[in-house]
CSV table of C-alpha atoms and ligand atoms in Angstrom, one decimal:
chain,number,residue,atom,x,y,z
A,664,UNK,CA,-2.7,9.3,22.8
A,665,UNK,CA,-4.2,9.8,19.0
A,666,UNK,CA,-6.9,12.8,19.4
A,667,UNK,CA,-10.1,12.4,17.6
A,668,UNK,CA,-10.7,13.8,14.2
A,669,UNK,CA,-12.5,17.1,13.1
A,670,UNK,CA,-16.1,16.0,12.8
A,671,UNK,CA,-16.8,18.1,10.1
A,672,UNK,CA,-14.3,16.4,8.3
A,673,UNK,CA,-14.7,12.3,6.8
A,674,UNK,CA,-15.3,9.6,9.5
A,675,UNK,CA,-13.9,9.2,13.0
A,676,UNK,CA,-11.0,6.6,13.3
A,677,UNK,CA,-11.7,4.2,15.7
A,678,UNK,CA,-10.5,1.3,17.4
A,679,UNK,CA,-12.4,-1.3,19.8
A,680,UNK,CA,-10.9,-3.9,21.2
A,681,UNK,CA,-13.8,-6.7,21.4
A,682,UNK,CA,-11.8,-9.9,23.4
A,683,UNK,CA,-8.5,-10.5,24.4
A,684,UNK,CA,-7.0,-14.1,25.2
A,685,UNK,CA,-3.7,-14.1,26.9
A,686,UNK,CA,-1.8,-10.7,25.1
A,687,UNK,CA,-3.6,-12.0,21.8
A,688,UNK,CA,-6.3,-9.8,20.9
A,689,UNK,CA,-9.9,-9.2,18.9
A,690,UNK,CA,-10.7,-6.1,17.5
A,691,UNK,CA,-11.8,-3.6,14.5
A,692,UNK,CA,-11.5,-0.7,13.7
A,693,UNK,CA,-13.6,1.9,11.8
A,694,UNK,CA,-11.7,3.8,8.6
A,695,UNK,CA,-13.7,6.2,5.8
A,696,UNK,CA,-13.9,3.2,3.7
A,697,UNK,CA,-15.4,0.6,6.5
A,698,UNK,CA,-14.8,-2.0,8.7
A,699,UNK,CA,-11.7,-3.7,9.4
A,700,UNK,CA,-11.5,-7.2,11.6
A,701,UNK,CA,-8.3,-7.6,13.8
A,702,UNK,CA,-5.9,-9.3,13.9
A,703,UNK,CA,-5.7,-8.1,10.1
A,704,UNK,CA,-3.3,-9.2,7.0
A,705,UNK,CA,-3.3,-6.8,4.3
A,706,UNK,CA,-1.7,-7.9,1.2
A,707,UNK,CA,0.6,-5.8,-0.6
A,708,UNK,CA,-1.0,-3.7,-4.0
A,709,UNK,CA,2.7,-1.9,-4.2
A,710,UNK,CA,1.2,-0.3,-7.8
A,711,UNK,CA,-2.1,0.1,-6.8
A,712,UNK,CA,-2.6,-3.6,-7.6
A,713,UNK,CA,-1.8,-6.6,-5.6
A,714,UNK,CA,0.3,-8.7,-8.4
A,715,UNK,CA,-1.5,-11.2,-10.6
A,716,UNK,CA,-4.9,-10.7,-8.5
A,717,UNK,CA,-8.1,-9.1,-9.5
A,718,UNK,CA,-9.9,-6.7,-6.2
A,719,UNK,CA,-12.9,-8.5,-6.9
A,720,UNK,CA,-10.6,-12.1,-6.1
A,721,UNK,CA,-9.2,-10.1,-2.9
A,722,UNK,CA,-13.1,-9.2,-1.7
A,723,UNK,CA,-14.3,-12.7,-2.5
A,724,UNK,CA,-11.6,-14.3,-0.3
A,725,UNK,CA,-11.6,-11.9,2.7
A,726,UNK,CA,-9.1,-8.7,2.4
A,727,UNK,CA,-11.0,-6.1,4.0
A,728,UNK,CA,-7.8,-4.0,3.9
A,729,UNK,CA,-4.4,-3.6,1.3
A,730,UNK,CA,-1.2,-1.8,1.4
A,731,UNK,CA,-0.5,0.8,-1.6
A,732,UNK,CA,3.4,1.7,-1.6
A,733,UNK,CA,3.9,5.7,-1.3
A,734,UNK,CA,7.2,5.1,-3.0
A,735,UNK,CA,6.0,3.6,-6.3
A,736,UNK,CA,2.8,5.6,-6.2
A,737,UNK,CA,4.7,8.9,-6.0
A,738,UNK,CA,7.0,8.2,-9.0
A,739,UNK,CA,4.6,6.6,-11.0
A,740,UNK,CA,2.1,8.1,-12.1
A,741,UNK,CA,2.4,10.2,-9.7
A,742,UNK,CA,0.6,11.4,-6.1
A,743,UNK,CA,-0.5,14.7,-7.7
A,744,UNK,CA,-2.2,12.9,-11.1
A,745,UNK,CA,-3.9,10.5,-8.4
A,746,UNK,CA,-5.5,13.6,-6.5
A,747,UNK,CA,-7.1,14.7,-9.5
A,748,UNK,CA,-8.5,11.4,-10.3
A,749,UNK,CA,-10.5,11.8,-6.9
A,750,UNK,CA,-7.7,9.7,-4.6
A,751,UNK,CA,-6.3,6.4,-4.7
A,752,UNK,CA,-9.6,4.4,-4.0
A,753,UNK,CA,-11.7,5.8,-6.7
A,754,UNK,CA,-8.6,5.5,-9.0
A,755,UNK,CA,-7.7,1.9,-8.2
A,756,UNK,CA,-11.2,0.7,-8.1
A,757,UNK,CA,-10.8,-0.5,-4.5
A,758,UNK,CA,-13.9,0.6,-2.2
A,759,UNK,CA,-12.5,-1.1,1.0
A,760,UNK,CA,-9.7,0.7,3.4
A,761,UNK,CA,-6.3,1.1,2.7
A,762,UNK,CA,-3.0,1.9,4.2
A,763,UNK,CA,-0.3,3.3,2.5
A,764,UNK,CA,3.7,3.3,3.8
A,765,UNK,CA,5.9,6.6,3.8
A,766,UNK,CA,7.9,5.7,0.9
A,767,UNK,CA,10.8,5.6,3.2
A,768,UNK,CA,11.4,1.9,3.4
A,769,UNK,CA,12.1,2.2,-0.5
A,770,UNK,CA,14.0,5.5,-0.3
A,771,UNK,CA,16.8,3.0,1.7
A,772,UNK,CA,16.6,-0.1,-0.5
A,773,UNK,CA,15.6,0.6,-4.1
A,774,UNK,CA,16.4,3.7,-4.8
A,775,UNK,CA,19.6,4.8,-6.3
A,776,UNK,CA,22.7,7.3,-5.0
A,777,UNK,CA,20.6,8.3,-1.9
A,778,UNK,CA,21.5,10.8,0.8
A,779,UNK,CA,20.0,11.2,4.4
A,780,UNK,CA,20.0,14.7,6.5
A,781,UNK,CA,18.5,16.0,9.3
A,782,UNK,CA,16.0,17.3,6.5
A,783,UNK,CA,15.0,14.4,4.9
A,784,UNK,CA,16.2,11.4,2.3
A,785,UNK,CA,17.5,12.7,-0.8
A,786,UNK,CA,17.0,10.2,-3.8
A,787,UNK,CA,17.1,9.0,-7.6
A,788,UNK,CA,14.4,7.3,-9.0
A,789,UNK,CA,15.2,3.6,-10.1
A,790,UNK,CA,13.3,3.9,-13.0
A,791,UNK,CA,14.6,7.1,-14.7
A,792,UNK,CA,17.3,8.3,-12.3
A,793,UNK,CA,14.9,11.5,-11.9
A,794,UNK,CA,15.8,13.3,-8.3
A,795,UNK,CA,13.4,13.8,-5.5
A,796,UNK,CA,13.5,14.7,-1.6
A,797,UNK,CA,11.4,12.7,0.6
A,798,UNK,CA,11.5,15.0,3.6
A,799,UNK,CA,8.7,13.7,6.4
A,800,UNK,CA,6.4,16.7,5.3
A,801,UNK,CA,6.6,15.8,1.5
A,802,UNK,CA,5.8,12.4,3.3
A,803,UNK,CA,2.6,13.4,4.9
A,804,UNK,CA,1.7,15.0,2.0
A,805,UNK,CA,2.0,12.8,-1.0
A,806,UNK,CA,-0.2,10.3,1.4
A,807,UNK,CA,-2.8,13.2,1.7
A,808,UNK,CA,-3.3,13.3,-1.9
A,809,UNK,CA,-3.3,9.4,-1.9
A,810,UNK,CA,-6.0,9.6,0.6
A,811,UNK,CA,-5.3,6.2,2.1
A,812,UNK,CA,-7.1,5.4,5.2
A,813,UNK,CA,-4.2,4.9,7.2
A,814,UNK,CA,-0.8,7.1,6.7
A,815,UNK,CA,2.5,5.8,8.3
A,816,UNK,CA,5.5,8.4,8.8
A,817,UNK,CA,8.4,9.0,7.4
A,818,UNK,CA,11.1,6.6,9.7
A,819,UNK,CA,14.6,6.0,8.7
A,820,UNK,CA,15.1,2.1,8.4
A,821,UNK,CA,18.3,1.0,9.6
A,822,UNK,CA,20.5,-1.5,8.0
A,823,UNK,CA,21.2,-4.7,10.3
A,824,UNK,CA,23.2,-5.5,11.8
A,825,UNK,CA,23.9,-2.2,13.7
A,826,UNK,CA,26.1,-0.9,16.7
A,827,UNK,CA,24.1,0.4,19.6
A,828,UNK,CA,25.0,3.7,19.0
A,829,UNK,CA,24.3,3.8,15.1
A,830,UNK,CA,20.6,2.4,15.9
A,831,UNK,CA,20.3,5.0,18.9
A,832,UNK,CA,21.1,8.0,16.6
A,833,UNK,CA,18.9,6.2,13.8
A,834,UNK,CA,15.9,6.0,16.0
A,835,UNK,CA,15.9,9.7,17.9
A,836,UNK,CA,16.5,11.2,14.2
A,837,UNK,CA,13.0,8.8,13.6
A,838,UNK,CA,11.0,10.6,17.0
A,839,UNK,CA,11.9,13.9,15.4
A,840,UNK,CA,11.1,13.5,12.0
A,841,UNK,CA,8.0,11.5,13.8
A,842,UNK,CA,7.1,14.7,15.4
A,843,UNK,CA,7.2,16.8,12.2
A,844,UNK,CA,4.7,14.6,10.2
A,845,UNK,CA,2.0,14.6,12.7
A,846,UNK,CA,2.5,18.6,13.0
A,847,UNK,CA,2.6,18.5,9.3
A,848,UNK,CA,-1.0,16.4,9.9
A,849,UNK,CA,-2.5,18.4,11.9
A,850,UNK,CA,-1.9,21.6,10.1
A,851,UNK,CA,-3.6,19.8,7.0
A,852,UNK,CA,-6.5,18.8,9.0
A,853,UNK,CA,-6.9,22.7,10.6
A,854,UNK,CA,-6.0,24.5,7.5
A,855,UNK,CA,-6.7,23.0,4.2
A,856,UNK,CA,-3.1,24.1,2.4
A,857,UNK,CA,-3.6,25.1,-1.7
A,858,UNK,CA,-0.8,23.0,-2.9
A,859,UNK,CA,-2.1,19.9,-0.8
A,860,UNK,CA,-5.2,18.1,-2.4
A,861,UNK,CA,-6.5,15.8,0.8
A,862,UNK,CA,-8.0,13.1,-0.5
A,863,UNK,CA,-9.1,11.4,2.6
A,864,UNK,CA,-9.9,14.1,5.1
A,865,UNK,CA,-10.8,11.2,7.6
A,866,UNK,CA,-7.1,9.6,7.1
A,867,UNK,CA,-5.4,8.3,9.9
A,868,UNK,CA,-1.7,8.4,10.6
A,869,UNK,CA,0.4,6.0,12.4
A,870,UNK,CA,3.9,6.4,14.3
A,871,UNK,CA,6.5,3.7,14.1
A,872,UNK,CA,8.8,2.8,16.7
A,873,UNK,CA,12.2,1.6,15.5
A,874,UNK,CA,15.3,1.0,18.0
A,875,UNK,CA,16.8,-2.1,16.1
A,876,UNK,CA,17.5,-5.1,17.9
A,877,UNK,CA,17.9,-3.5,21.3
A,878,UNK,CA,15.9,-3.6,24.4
A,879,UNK,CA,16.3,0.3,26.0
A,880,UNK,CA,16.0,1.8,22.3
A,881,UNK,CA,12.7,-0.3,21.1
A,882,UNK,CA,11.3,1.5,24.7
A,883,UNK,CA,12.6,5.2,24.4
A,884,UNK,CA,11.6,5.0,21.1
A,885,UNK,CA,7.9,3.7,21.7
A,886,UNK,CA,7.6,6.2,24.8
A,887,UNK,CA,8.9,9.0,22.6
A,888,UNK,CA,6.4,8.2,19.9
A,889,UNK,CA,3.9,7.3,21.9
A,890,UNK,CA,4.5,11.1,23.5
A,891,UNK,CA,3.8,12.6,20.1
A,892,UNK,CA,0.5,10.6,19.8
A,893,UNK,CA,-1.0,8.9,16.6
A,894,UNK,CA,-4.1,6.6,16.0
A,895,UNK,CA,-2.0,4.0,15.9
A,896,UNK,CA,1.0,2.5,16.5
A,897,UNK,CA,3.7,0.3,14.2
A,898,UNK,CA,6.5,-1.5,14.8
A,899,UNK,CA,9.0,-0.9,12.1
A,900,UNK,CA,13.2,-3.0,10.9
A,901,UNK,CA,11.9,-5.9,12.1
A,902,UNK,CA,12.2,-9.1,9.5
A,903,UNK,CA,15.6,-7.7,7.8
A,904,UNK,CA,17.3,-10.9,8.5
A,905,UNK,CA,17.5,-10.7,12.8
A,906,UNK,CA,17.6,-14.1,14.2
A,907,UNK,CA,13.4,-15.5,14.8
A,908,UNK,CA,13.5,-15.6,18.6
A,909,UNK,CA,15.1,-11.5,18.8
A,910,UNK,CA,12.1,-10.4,16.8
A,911,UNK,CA,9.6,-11.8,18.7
A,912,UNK,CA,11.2,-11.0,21.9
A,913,UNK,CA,11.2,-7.2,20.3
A,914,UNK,CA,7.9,-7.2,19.3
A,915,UNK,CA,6.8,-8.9,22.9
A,916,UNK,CA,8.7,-6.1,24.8
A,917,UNK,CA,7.7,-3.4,22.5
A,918,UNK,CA,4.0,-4.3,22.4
A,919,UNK,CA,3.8,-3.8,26.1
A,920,UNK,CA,4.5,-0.2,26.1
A,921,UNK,CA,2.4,0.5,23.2
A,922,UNK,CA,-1.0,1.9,24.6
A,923,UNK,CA,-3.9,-1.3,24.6
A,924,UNK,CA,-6.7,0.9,23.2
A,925,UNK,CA,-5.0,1.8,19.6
A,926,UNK,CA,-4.3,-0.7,17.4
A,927,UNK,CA,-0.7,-2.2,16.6
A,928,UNK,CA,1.1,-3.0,13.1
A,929,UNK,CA,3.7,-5.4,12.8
A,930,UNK,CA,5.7,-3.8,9.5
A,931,UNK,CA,6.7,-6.2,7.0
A,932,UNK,CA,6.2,-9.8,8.3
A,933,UNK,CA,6.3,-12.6,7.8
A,934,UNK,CA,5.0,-16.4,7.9
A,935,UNK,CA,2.4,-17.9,8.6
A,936,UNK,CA,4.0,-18.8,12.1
A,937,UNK,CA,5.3,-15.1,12.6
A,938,UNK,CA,1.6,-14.4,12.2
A,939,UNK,CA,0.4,-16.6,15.0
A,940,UNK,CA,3.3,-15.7,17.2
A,941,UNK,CA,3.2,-12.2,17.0
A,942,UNK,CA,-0.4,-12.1,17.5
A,943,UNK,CA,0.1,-14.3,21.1
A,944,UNK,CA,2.4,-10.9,22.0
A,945,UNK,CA,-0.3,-8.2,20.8
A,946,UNK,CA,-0.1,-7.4,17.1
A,947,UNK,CA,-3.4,-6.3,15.3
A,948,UNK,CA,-1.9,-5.6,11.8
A,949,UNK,CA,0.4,-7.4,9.6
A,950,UNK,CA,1.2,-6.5,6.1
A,951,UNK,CA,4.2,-8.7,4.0
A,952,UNK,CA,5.5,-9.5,0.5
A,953,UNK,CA,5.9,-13.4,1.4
A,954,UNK,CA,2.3,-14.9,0.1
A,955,UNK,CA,2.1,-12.8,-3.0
A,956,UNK,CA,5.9,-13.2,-4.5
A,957,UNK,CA,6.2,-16.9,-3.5
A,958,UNK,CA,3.6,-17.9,-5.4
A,959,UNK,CA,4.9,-16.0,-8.5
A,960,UNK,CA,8.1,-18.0,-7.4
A,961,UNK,CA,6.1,-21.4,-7.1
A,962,UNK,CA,5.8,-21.5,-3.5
A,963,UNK,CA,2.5,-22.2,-1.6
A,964,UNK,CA,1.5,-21.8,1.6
A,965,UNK,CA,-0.9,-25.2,3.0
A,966,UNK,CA,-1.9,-26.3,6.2
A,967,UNK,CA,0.5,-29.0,6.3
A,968,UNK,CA,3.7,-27.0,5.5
A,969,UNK,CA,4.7,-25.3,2.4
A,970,UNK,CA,5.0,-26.8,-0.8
A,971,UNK,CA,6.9,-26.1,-3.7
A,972,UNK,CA,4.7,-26.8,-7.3
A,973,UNK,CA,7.8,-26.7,-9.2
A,974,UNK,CA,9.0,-30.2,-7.6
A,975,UNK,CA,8.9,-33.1,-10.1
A,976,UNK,CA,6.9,-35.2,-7.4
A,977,UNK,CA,3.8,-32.9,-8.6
A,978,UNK,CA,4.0,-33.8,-12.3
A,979,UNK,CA,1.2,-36.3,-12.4
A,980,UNK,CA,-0.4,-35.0,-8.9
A,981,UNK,CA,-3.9,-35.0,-9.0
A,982,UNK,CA,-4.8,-33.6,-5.6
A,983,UNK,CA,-5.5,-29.9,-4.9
A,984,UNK,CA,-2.5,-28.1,-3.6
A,985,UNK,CA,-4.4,-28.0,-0.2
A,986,UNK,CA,-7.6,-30.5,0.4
A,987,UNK,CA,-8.2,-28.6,3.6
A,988,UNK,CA,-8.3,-25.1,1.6
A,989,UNK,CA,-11.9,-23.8,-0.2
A,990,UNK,CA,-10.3,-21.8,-2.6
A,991,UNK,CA,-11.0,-21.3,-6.6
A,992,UNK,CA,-7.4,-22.8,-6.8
A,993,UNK,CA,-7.9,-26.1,-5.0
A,994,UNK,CA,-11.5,-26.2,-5.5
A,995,UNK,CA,-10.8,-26.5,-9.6
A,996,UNK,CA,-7.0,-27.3,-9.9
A,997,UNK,CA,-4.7,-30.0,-9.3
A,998,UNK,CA,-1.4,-29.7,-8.2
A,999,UNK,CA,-0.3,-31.5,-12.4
A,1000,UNK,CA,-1.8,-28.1,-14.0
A,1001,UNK,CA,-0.4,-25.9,-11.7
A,1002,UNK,CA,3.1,-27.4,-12.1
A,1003,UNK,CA,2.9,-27.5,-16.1
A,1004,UNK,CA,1.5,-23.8,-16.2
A,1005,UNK,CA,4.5,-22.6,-13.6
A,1006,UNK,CA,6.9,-24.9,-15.8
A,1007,UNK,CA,5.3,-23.2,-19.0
A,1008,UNK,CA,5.8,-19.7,-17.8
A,1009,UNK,CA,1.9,-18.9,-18.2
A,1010,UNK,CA,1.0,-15.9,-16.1
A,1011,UNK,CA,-2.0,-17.9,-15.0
A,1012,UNK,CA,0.2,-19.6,-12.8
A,1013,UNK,CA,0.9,-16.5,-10.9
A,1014,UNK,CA,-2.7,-15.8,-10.6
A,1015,UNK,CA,-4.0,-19.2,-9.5
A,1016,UNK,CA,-1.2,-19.7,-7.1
A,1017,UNK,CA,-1.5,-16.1,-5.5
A,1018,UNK,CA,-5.5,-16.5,-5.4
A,1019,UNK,CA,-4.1,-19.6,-3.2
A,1020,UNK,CA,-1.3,-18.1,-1.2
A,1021,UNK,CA,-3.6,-15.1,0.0
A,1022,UNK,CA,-6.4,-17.8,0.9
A,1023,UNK,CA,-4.3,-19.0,3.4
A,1024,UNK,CA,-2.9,-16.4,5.0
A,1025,UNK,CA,-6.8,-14.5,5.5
A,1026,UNK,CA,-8.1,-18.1,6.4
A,1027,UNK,CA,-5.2,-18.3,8.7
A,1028,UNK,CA,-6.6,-14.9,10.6
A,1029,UNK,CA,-9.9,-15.7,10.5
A,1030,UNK,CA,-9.5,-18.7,12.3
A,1031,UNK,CA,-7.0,-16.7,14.5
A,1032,UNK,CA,-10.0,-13.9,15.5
A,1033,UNK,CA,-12.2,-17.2,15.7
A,1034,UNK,CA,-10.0,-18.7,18.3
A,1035,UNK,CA,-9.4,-15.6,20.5
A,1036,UNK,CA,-13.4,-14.9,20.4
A,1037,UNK,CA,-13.4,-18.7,21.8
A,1038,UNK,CA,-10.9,-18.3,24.2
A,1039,UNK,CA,-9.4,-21.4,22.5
A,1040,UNK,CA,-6.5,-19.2,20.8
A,1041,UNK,CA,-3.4,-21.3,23.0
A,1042,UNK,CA,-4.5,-24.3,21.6
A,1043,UNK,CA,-4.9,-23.4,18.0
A,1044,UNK,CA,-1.4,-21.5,18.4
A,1045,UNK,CA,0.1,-24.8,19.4
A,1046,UNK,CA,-1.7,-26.8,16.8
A,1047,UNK,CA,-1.1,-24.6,14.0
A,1048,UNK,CA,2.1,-24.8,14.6
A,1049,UNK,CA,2.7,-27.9,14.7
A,1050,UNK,CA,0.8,-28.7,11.2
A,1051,UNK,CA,2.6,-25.9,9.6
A,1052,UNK,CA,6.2,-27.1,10.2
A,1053,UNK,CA,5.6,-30.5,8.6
A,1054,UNK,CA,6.6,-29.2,5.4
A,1055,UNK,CA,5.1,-31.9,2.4
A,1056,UNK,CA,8.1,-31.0,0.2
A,1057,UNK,CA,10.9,-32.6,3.0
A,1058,UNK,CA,9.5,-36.2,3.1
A,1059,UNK,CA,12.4,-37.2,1.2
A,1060,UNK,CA,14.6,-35.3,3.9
A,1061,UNK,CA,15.2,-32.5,1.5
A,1062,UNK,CA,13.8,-29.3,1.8
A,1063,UNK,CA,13.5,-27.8,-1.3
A,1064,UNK,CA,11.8,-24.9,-0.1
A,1065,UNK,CA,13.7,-20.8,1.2
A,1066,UNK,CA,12.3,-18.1,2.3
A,1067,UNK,CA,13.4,-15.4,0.7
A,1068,UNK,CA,11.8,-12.3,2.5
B,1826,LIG,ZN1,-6.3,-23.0,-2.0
């Protein structure tokens, strides 16, 4: 179990869990920066901004909490130049809390001629070709100097599909290097290291249990990690392209051995109907790419399914992209500008239709918290599904729409 923080140091992390209805639960949880409301989506500001979206739009429509990416961060400008500007809050502008990955999930997809050890991820960066090691110390401690509010560890994320015996090794080399961050934690908390500007000494960290697609892995991985004991738990290499029904069933299986007094983060997903689902099996936290970079790509997110702006249909449309949404977007624009500023390249098509994408998704857990406080979260679940799949843009039998997470 997580411990409780030096109370010299920053504010206490803490989690209550308010209501629960079926395995779905209510909760929040108290960071250096505030309040945050479960279940929670946090958009993703990979460069210290979420693309094409002011943090005053992100306050006005809800996000009490957004993901920074260590990875990005750490080559550019740098975690040591963001210490010295007093952390990443003060030097984003964003007052409210913030959670930043390990850099690890980057390591393995973006970066170039990369090599793993017992030690740590070896790497080039894919913007100058500049080497770096990412060991899970070097983890915990670019995060310190970030000073997000919530610090995950260093995993290794496994490619799928994998053997059993690939994911196995994957996942025990994960515990240790698990083990070493929070040691590496702890010693920062205790004794306050010269080369390590802490920039959040209230910052949380968070263990992630990985195990792939399989059953006894996903549970001697959680137990293992769980062992070690964080303020939090995540479930990480979920959403890398395993069949719908496996994930849930992981995330179902795993959330059950997670401990039901921390909170629980669903890494990198998904849809609006991952969101729903994965709450109804015990997820708190969700964080994913999908709202933000489909509406750069033209894709938006409604109540009645998803709808693609670029489709000719939309030309001469005069309605809102979603009459049921309150947004700046569909409270000023039809769904004719927004098609003729995507088909004129204007960034403001990006901006409007992210403002609009990100609308739905906090709407969509508000009214999820909403329902579980009500004890009417079965019926939403069942309802929002059902309005979600009819997808405006396949009328004419054709979907025009892909995911492309
Ligand atoms: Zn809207």
């Amino acid at each position: 179990m997580g411990r409780p923080f030096d109370k010299t140091q920053g504010r206490p992390f803490g989690f209550t869990l308010c209501a629960t209805d079926g395995r779905a639960r209510l909760g929040e949880f108290e960071t250096p920066h505030g309040l945050v409301h479960t279940p929670a989506f946090m958009p993703v500001g990979t460069q210290g901004a979420v693309k094409a979206t002011l943090h005053r739009d992100l306050v006005e429509i809800g996000a009490e909490i957004i993901l920074g990416n260590t990875y990005h961060l750490f080559l550019r400008p740098g975690d040591e130049l963001i210490a010295r500007r007093g952390g990443l809050h003060r030097f984003i502008g964003w007052e409210r809390p913030m959670l930043t990955d390990s850099g690890g999930f980057q390591v393995f997809s973006l970066a170039q001629r990369r090599t793993i050890t017992e030690e740590g991820a070896e790497f080039q960066s894919h913007l100058d070709g500049s080497r770096h090691q990412l060991t899970p110390e070097r983890a915990v401690d670019i995060q310190a100097r970030l000073g997000s509010d919530i610090a995950m560890v260093l995993d290794e994320c496994l490619a799928f599909p994998a053997t059993h015996e690939d994911a196995a090794e994957s996942m025990q080399r994960s515990v240790r290097w698990a083990a070493r961050c929070r040691a590496r934690l702890e010693l920062l908390r205790g004794t306050p290291s010269p080369d390590v500007m802490v920039s959040n000494p209230g910052q949380a960290q968070f263990g992630i249990v990985q195990g792939g697609v399989f059953s006894d892995l996903r549970q001697e991985s959680a137990d293992a990690t769980v062992a070690i004991g964080f303020e939090g738990y995540a479930i990480g290499g979920l959403s890398v392209g395993e069949p719908i029904d496996q994930m849930y069933q992981v995330v179902e299986e795993t959330t059950a051995r997670l401990p039901g007094a921390l909170p629980r983060y669903l890494m990198g997903a998904g849809t609006p109907e991952d969101l729903v689902e994965c709450v109804a099996r015990g997820i708190d936290m969700f964080d994913c790419v999908l709202p933000t970079r489909n509406a750069r790509n033209g894709q938006l997110f409604t109540s009645v399914g998803r709808l693609n702006i670029k489709n000719a249909k939309y030309a001469e449309d005069e309605g809102p992209v979603d009459p049921a949404c309150r947004c700046y977007t569909c409270t000023h624009h039809s769904r004719a500008y927004l098609r003729h500023l995507y088909q004129a390249g204007e960034m403001t098509a990006g901006a409007l239709n992210t403002l609009h994408n990100l609308t739905f998704y906090l709407d969509t857990m508000k009214r999820i918290r909403e329902a579980i406080q009500l004890g009417t979260f079965e019926r939403f679940r069942q309802e929002f599904l059902r309005s979600v799949r009819l997808k405006p843009d396949t009328t004419n039998g054709v979907s025009s729409l892909s995911l492309d997470s």
